[in-house]
Amino acid sequence: MTTRIGVVTFPGSLDDRDAQRAIRIAGAEPVALWHADHELQGVDAIVLPGGFSYGDYLRPGAIAAVSPIMTEVVEAANRGLPVLGICNGFQVLVESHLLPGGLIRNAHQQFIRRDQRLVVENADTAWTNAFAQGEEIVIPLKNGDGGYIANEETLKRLEGDGLIAFRYAGVNPNGSLEDIAGLTNERGNVVGLMPHPEHAVEPGFGPSTPEAMSSGVDGLRFFESAIAALQARV
């Protein structure tokens, strides 16, 4: 049976079609979900894509977090459904309290676009099982509000419980505390990160590598991880 992965579109989403394309390339069926609905259409996993949901008014992700479909997304995530939040989707996960902490304006008050090196800190989640612990990957980054913050107690818990999924390597582009680029929940089914894996899934369109220009496809393994995790349950 084909794995079906839903992609939620909010007003202001920019990368929903890119996420759908990445899912298709990985071998699953993308399912378009609408922010105003209360129906997840029986999907096996969910992606909250990047963009500027509701224009980033109040705080990035704050309004999207209380949109109708998020009631079902939160309930499904709490039951164990794999959920990936990318950039603005990560902000939505934080605002929905599926992941702790907060995300604020980049340290230098500028929008950043770069191919970013990451270290995989947790390879045991539904979205990272195709990676190796400590592996370095390259994923495109583009954000203006990507500075991760949390209080000292939360940071200690994230570190001690292995909930930091990714750290920035080489340079911390937005001032995130402890170089945090992405998190997972305790169960490992919810992952959020600021970089965009959906933009590194096909040769010729991804980050440049030592092998060739625009050849990086590290992002594809995020979606392949989810497919493998879901198929292992069957």
XYZ file of C-alpha atoms in Angstrom:
234
model
C 0.000 0.000 0.000
C 1.313 3.463 -0.929
C 2.202 5.731 1.985
C 0.107 8.910 1.993
C 1.667 12.059 3.466
C -0.434 15.173 3.929
C 0.897 18.688 3.364
C -1.045 21.491 5.051
C -1.464 24.723 3.122
C -1.996 27.876 5.190
C -2.584 31.353 3.742
C 0.974 32.485 3.009
C 2.508 29.020 2.621
C 5.251 29.120 -0.017
C 6.771 25.653 -0.012
C 3.730 23.408 0.120
C 4.070 22.384 -3.523
C 7.794 21.779 -3.030
C 7.007 19.514 -0.077
C 4.451 17.617 -2.159
C 7.032 17.174 -4.904
C 9.623 15.900 -2.423
C 7.135 13.368 -1.053
C 6.379 12.145 -4.562
C 10.071 11.794 -5.436
C 10.607 9.816 -2.212
C 7.967 7.330 -3.317
C 4.894 8.340 -1.330
C 1.608 9.953 -2.333
C 1.271 13.633 -1.360
C -2.161 14.700 -0.102
C -3.097 18.389 -0.048
C -4.690 19.481 3.234
C -6.331 22.877 3.778
C -5.896 24.978 6.939
C -9.624 25.630 7.365
C -10.639 21.979 7.313
C -11.020 19.480 10.149
C -10.238 16.454 7.993
C -6.821 14.763 7.698
C -8.108 12.434 4.960
C -6.616 9.365 6.621
C -3.000 10.315 5.873
C -0.110 8.359 7.370
C 2.039 11.415 8.159
C 1.878 15.198 7.902
C 4.225 17.952 6.743
C 3.774 21.568 7.855
C 5.619 23.482 5.119
C 7.647 26.656 5.024
C 6.435 30.125 4.139
C 4.817 33.022 5.978
C 1.532 31.643 7.288
C -1.008 34.416 7.831
C 1.726 36.914 6.950
C 3.661 36.103 10.152
C 1.362 38.489 12.033
C 1.633 38.436 15.851
C 4.514 35.929 15.682
C 5.559 33.542 12.929
C 3.332 30.474 13.216
C 1.139 31.905 15.978
C -2.080 32.252 13.985
C -1.516 29.034 12.035
C -1.168 27.194 15.344
C -4.827 27.917 16.144
C -6.186 27.302 12.640
C -8.938 24.659 12.436
C -6.847 21.806 11.041
C -4.250 22.114 13.795
C -6.729 20.691 16.303
C -6.593 17.432 14.355
C -2.841 17.691 13.721
C -2.071 18.086 17.433
C -4.374 15.217 18.381
C -2.860 12.980 15.700
C 0.685 13.892 16.725
C -0.114 13.046 20.324
C -1.335 9.643 19.122
C 1.986 9.038 17.351
C 1.361 10.212 13.770
C 4.657 11.416 12.225
C 4.664 15.204 11.777
C 7.459 17.247 10.180
C 7.557 21.033 10.530
C 9.844 22.844 8.097
C 10.874 26.465 8.809
C 7.491 28.166 9.289
C 6.167 24.691 10.053
C 8.722 24.419 12.873
C 7.429 27.734 14.193
C 3.886 26.338 14.047
C 4.957 23.246 16.013
C 6.503 25.432 18.702
C 3.464 27.712 18.873
C 1.265 24.590 19.108
C 3.396 23.333 22.033
C 4.230 20.116 20.201
C 7.860 21.210 20.570
C 9.277 23.453 23.317
C 10.926 26.868 23.193
C 10.478 29.690 20.723
C 11.851 31.226 17.530
C 12.768 34.883 17.214
C 14.267 37.308 14.697
C 17.702 36.322 13.407
C 20.572 37.734 15.443
C 21.638 40.207 12.745
C 18.041 41.201 11.934
C 18.408 39.990 8.361
C 16.749 37.369 6.209
C 19.272 34.596 5.506
C 19.543 32.365 2.456
C 22.394 29.836 2.331
C 23.243 26.176 1.911
C 23.699 25.155 5.520
C 25.764 22.355 7.020
C 23.997 20.438 9.776
C 25.042 17.707 12.181
C 22.481 14.960 12.783
C 22.210 14.697 16.562
C 19.329 12.216 16.733
C 18.974 9.517 14.068
C 16.231 7.614 15.883
C 13.162 9.616 14.886
C 10.506 8.936 12.272
C 12.102 11.590 10.050
C 15.820 10.932 10.639
C 16.240 7.139 10.727
C 17.918 7.121 7.301
C 20.805 9.190 8.692
C 23.717 8.195 10.928
C 24.270 9.742 14.328
C 26.830 12.526 13.953
C 26.535 12.615 10.150
C 27.033 15.995 8.494
C 24.544 16.968 5.803
C 23.833 20.082 3.731
C 20.317 21.519 3.582
C 19.182 24.905 2.169
C 18.224 27.523 4.741
C 16.045 30.604 4.209
C 14.489 32.452 7.127
C 14.193 35.734 8.949
C 12.956 34.407 12.300
C 15.077 31.334 12.913
C 16.780 32.124 16.213
C 15.880 29.285 18.597
C 15.433 30.271 22.240
C 14.476 28.434 25.427
C 15.090 28.819 29.137
C 18.049 27.123 30.771
C 15.960 24.302 32.227
C 14.492 23.472 28.816
C 17.900 23.555 27.139
C 19.271 21.139 29.726
C 16.323 18.801 29.180
C 16.698 18.917 25.409
C 20.361 18.058 25.727
C 19.969 15.418 28.402
C 17.035 13.649 26.743
C 18.534 13.666 23.251
C 15.796 15.884 21.828
C 18.089 18.058 19.729
C 17.665 16.601 16.246
C 20.062 18.884 14.344
C 22.729 21.473 15.096
C 24.251 24.047 12.795
C 27.797 23.195 11.734
C 30.517 25.607 10.648
C 28.427 28.717 11.288
C 25.350 29.513 13.356
C 23.404 31.602 10.833
C 20.696 33.042 13.070
C 21.960 33.047 16.658
C 20.108 29.944 17.838
C 21.023 28.921 21.378
C 23.290 25.869 21.522
C 23.438 25.945 17.688
C 20.032 24.250 17.606
C 18.671 23.828 14.069
C 15.947 21.277 14.804
C 14.208 19.349 17.563
C 12.244 16.169 18.130
C 9.707 15.253 20.770
C 10.262 12.434 23.249
C 8.341 9.937 21.144
C 10.349 10.754 18.020
C 7.336 11.206 15.744
C 7.379 15.026 15.717
C 10.407 16.793 14.217
C 10.869 20.468 13.414
C 13.798 22.247 11.776
C 14.504 25.614 10.200
C 16.366 24.430 7.051
C 14.383 23.158 4.061
C 14.947 19.471 3.186
C 12.328 19.670 0.407
C 14.789 21.824 -1.555
C 17.457 19.100 -1.575
C 15.744 16.078 -3.086
C 16.758 15.976 -6.757
C 20.146 16.295 -8.513
C 20.427 19.581 -10.369
C 18.191 21.473 -7.956
C 19.839 21.064 -4.544
C 22.896 22.447 -2.756
C 26.267 22.211 -4.459
C 28.600 19.468 -3.254
C 32.279 18.649 -3.859
C 31.076 16.163 -6.494
C 29.018 18.561 -8.603
C 27.123 21.828 -8.643
C 23.548 21.618 -7.291
C 23.864 17.875 -6.712
C 22.981 17.654 -3.016
C 20.028 15.411 -2.140
C 20.399 15.023 1.631
C 16.850 16.288 2.095
C 15.375 13.267 0.348
C 16.244 11.039 3.286
C 13.870 12.936 5.580
C 10.928 11.724 3.521
C 12.420 8.285 2.916
C 12.856 7.958 6.693
C 9.167 8.583 7.289
C 8.140 6.120 4.583
C 10.425 3.437 6.044
C 9.183 4.078 9.588
C 5.561 3.826 8.491
C 6.093 0.693 6.430
C 7.892 -0.945 9.360
C 4.680 -0.642 11.365
C 2.716 -2.717 8.860
